[in-house]
Coordinates of C-alpha atoms in Angstrom, one line a residue:
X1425 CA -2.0 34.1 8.3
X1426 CA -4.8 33.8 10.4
X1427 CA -6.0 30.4 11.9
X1428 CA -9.0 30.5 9.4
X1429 CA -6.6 31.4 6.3
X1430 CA -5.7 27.8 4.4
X1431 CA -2.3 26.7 3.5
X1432 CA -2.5 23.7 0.8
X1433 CA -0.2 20.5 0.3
X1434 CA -0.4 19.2 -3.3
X1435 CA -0.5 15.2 -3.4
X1436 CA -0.9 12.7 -5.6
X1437 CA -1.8 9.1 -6.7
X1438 CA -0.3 7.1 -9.2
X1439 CA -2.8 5.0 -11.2
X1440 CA -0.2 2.4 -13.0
X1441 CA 0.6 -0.9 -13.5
X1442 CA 3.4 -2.6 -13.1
X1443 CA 6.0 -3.9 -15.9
X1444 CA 5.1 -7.4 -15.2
X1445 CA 7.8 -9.4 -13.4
X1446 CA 10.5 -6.8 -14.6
X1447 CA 11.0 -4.8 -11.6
X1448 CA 14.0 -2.4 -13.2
X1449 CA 11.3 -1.8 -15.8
X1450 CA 9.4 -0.7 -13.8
X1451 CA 11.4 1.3 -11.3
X1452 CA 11.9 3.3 -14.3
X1453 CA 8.5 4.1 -14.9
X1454 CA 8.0 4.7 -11.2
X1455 CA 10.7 7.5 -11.5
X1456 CA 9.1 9.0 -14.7
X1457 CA 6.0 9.3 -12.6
X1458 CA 8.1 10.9 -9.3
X1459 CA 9.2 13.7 -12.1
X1460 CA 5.9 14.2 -13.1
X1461 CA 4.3 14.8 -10.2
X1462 CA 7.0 16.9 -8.6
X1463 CA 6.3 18.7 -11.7
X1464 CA 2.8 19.3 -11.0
X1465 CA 3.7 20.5 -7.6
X1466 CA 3.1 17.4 -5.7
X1467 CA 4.6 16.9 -2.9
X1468 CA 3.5 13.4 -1.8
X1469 CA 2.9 10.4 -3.8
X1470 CA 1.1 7.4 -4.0
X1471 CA 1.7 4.5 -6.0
X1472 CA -0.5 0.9 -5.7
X1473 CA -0.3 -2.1 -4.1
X1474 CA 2.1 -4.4 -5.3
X1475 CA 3.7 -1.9 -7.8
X1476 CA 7.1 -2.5 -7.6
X1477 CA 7.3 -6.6 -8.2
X1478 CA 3.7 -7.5 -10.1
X1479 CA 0.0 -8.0 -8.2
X1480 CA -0.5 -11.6 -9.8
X1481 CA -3.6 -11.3 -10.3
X1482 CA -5.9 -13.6 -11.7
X1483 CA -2.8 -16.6 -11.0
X1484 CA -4.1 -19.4 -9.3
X1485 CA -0.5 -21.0 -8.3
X1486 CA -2.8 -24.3 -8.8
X1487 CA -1.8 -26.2 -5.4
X1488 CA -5.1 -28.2 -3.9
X1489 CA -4.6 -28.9 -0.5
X1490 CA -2.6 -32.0 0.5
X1491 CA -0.6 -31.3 -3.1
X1492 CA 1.7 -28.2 -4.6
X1493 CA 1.7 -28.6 -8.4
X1494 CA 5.2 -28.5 -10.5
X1495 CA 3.2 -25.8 -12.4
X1496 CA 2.7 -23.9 -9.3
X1497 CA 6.8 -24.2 -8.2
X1498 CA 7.4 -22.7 -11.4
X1499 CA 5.3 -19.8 -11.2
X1500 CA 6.8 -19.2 -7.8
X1501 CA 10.1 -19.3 -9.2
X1502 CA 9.3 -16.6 -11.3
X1503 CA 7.7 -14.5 -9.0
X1504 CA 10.3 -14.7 -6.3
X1505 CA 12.5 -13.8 -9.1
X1506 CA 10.4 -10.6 -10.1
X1507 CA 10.2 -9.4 -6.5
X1508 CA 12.6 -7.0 -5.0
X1509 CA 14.5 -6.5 -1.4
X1510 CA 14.2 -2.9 0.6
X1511 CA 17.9 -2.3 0.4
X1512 CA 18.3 -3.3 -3.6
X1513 CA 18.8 -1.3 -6.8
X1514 CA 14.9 -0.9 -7.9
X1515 CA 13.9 0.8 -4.8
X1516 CA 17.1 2.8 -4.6
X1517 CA 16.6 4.0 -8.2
X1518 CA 13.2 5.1 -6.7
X1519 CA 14.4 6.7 -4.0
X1520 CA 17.0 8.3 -5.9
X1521 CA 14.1 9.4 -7.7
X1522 CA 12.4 11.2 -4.5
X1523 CA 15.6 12.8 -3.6
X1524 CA 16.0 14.7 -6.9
X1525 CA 12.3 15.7 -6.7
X1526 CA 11.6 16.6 -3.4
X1527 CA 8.4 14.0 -3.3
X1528 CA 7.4 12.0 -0.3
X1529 CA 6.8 8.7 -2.0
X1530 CA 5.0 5.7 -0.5
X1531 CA 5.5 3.1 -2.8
X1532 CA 3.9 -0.6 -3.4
X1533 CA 6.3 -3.1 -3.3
X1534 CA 6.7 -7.1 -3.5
X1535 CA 9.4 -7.5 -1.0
X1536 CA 12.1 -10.4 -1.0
X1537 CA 13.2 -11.1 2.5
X1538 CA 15.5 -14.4 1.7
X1539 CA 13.2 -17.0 0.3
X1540 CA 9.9 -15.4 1.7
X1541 CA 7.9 -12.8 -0.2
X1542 CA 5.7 -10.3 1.9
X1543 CA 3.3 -7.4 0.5
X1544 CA 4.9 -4.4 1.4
X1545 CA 4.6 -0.8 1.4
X1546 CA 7.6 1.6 1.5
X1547 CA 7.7 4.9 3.2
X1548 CA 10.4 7.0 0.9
X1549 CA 11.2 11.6 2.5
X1550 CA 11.7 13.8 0.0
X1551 CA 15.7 13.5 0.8
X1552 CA 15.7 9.6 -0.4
X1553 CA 15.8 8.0 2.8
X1554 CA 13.5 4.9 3.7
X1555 CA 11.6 5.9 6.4
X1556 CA 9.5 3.4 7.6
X1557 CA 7.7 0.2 5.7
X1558 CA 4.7 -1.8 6.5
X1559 CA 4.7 -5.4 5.9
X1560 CA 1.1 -7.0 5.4
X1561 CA -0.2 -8.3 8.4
X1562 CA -2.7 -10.2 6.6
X1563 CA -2.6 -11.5 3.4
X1564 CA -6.1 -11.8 1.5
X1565 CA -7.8 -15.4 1.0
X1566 CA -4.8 -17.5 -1.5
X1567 CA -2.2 -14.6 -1.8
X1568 CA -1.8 -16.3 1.8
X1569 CA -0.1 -19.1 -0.7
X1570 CA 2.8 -16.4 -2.0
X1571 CA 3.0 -13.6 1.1
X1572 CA 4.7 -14.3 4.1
X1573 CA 2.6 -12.2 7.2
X1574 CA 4.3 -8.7 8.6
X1575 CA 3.9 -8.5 12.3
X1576 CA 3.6 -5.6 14.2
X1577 CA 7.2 -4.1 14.4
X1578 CA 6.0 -2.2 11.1
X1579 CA 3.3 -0.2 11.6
X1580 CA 5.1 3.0 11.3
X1581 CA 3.3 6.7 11.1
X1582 CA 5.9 8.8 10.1
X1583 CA 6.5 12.9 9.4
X1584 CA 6.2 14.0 5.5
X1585 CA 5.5 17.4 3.8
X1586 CA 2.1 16.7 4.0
X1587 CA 1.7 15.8 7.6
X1588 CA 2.0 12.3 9.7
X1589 CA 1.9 10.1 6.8
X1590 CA 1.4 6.0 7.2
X1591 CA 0.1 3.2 4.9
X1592 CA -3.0 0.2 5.6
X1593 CA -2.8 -2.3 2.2
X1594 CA -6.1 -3.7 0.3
X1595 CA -8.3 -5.7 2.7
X1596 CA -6.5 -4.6 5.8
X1597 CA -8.6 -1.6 6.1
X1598 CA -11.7 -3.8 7.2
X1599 CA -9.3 -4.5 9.9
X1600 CA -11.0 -2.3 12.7
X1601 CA -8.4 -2.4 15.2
X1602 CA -5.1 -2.1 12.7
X1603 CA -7.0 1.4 11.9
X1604 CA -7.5 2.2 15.5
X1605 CA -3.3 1.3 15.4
X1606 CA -2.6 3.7 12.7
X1607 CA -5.3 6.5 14.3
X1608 CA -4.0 6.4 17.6
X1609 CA -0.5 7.6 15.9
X1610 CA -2.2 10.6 14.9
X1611 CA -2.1 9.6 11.0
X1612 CA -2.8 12.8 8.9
X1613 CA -2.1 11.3 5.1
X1614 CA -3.5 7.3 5.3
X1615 CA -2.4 6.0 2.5
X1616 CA -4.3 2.2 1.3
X1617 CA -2.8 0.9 -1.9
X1618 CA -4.9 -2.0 -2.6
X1619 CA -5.4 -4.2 -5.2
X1620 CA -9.5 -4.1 -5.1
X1621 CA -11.3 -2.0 -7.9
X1622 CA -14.8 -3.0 -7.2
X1623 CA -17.6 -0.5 -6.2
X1624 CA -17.6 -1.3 -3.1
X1625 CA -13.9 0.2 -2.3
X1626 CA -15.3 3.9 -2.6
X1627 CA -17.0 3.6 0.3
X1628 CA -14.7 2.0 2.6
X1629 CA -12.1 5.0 1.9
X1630 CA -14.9 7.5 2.4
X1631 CA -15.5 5.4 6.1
X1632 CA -11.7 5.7 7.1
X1633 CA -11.8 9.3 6.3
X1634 CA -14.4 10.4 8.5
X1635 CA -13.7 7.5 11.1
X1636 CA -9.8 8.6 10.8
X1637 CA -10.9 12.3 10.5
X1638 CA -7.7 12.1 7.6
X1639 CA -7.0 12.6 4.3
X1640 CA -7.4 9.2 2.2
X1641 CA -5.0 8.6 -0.7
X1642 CA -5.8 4.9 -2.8
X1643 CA -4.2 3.8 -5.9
X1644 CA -5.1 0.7 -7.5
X1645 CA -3.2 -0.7 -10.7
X1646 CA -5.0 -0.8 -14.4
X1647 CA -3.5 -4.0 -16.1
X1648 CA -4.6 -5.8 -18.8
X1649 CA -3.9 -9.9 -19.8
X1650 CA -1.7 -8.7 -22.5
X1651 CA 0.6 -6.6 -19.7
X1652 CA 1.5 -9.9 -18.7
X1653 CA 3.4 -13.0 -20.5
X1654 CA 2.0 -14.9 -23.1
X1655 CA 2.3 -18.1 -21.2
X1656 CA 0.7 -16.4 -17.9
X1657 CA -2.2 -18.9 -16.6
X1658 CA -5.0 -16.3 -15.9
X1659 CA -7.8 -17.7 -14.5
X1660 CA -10.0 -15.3 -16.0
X1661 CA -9.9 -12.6 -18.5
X1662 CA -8.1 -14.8 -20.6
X1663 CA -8.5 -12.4 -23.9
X1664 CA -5.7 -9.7 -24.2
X1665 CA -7.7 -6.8 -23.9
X1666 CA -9.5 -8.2 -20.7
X1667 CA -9.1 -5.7 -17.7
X1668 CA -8.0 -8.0 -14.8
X1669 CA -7.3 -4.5 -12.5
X1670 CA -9.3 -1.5 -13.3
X1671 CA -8.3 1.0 -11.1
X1672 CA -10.6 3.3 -8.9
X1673 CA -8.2 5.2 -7.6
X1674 CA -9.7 7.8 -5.2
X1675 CA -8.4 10.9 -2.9
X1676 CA -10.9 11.8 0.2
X1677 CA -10.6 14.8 2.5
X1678 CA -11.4 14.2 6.2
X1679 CA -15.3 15.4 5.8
X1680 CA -15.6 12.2 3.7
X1681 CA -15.6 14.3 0.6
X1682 CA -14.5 12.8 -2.5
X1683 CA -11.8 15.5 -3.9
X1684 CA -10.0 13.7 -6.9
X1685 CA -11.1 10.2 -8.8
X1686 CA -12.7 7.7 -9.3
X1687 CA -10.4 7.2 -12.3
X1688 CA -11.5 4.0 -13.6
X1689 CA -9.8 1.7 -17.1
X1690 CA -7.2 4.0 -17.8
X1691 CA -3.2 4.6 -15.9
X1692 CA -3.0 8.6 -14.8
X1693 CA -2.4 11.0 -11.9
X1694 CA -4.9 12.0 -9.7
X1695 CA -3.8 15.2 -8.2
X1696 CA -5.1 17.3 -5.2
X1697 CA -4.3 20.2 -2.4
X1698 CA -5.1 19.5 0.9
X1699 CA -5.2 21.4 4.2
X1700 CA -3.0 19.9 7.1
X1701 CA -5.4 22.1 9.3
X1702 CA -8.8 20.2 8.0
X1703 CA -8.0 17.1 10.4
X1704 CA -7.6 19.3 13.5
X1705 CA -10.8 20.9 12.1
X1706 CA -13.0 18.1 11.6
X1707 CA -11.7 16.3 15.1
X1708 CA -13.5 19.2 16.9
X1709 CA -16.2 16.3 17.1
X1710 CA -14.8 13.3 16.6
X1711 CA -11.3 11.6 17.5
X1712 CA -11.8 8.3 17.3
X1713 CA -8.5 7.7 19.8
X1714 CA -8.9 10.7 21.9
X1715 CA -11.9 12.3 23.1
X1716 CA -14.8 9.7 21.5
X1717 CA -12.7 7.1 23.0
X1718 CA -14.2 5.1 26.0
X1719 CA -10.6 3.4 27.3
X1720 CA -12.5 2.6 30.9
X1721 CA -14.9 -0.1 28.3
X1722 CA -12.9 -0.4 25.3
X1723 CA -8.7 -0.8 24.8
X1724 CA -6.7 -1.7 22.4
X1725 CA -2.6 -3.4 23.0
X1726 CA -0.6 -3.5 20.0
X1727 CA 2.3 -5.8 20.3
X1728 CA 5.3 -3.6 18.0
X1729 CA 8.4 -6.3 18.7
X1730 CA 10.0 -8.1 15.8
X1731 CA 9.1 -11.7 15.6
X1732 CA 12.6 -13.7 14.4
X1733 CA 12.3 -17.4 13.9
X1734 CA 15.7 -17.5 14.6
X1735 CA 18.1 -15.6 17.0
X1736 CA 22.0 -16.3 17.0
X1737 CA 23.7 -14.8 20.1
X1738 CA 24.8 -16.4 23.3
X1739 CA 22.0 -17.2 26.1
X1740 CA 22.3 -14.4 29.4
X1741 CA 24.9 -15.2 32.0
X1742 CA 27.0 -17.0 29.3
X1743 CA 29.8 -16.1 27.0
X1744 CA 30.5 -16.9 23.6
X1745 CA 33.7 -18.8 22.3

């Protein structure tokens, strides 16, 4: 093969919705959609924001500030209920999944750490093992009321069949420098579940392909009032057939080119082969974190220790009982 000759990676993006607030429901469907796209010849997934444990959207959890509503604990309840933990059945099933398949899944999550929730995106190899996962640093205007905030011990960019592979949820790719974070780890595959269907979204992915110089996988949910209880207090879109998430679900190359989607008001698979060798291609003029970079004016120091509100262990120069 010459350096000129192309060898392609199939990937895709899973535009679903969740099973709302029944996560083994749903980690069903998740592994009906691994099969399928192993069967296409995917080797990479993607699945959106929030999958795995419901995107609430439209939910007010009605707390005015100074009060939290009874309504509102409630609601909570529920939703704590409907999330899942990183080591529990739901994502093992998917994992399980990924093994059997031989798909590199990256997989939207709500993630249960104790009593805390936190938007989180899992990083599953094509041999089942969790990989890496990215909590979300910043949660977006009053999901700040339901997500806890990841910090920056997971920010991983990890190896897949379809190069360095790492994921940047909804609004925290108009983060500039937790992009310049994921660049500077040489991310090939950046992968932004989001909740966010509006026009506007397009665009941004098309800016972090050609800022990133990498492929851009999205997936956004399609869900409907009536995928979600009867007594769920939606906001808006109150009829069953509203669309509260739409999709928009998009796959750009690293020339900004738009190669699968915009799938919009309808679940399905966007599907697409992509050359590894494009990024090295198109950073020939432009690495944003390498030769573009101007470190003697700008720099950038990302802190990657674990923050624990509590440690149990004896102080130095001590010894325990």
């Amino acid at each position: 093969m010459t350096a000129m000759e192309k060898q392609m990676t199939r990937v895709s993006v899973a535009q679903v919705g969740s099973i709302a607030f029944d996560p083994a429901a749903t980690a069903e469907k998740a592994v009906a959609i691994v099969a399928e796209a192993a069967e296409a010849g995917s080797r990479l997934l993607l699945f959106p924001e929030a999958f795995l444990g419901t995107y609430p959207k439209a939910l007010l959890f009605r707390s005015p500030i100074g009060r939290r509503t009874e309504q509102a604990r409630a609601e909570f309840e529920r939703y704590l209920a409907g999330a899942v933990e990183l080591d529990g059945p739901e994502v093992a099933r998917v994992a399980e999944a990924a093994a059997e398949h031989g798909v590199f899944v990256v997989l939207g999550i709500v993630e249960r750490a104790g009593r805390t929730l936190y938007c989180t995106a899992v990083l599953i190899s094509d041999t089942g093992e969790i990989v890496g996962h990215h909590r979300k640093v910043m949660p977006t205007g009053t999901e700040r009321l339901i997500w806890g905030f990841g910090d920056g011990s997971t920010l991983p960019v990890v190896e897949s069949p379809a190069g360095r592979v790492g994921a940047v949820i909804c609004w925290e790719n108009y983060m500039p420098l937790l992009r310049t974070a994921m660049y500077a780890q040489g991310i090939a595959v950046y992968c932004a579940p989001t909740a966010d269907d509006r026009d506007s979204w397009l665009p941004t992915m098309t800016h972090v392909a050609l800022e990133g110089r990498c492929h851009v996988l999205s997936a956004c949910q399609v869900m409907r009032r009536s995928d979600y209880p009867d007594d769920y207090d939606a906001d808006f879109g109150t009829e069953p057939d509203a669309i509260l998430m739409r999709g928009g679900s998009v796959i750009v190359s690293p020339r900004g080119e738009i190669i699968a989607g915009p799938l919009y008001d309808e679940e399905g698979m966007l599907t697409a082969d992509i050359d590894p060798a494009e990024v090295a291609r198109m950073s020939f003029d432009f690495d944003v974190t390498g030769h573009y970079a101007r470190p003697d004016i700008f720099s950038l120091h990302v802190d990657t220790g674990r923050k624990e509100p509590v440690r149990f262990g004896t102080a130095p120069g001590t010894t325990g009982s």
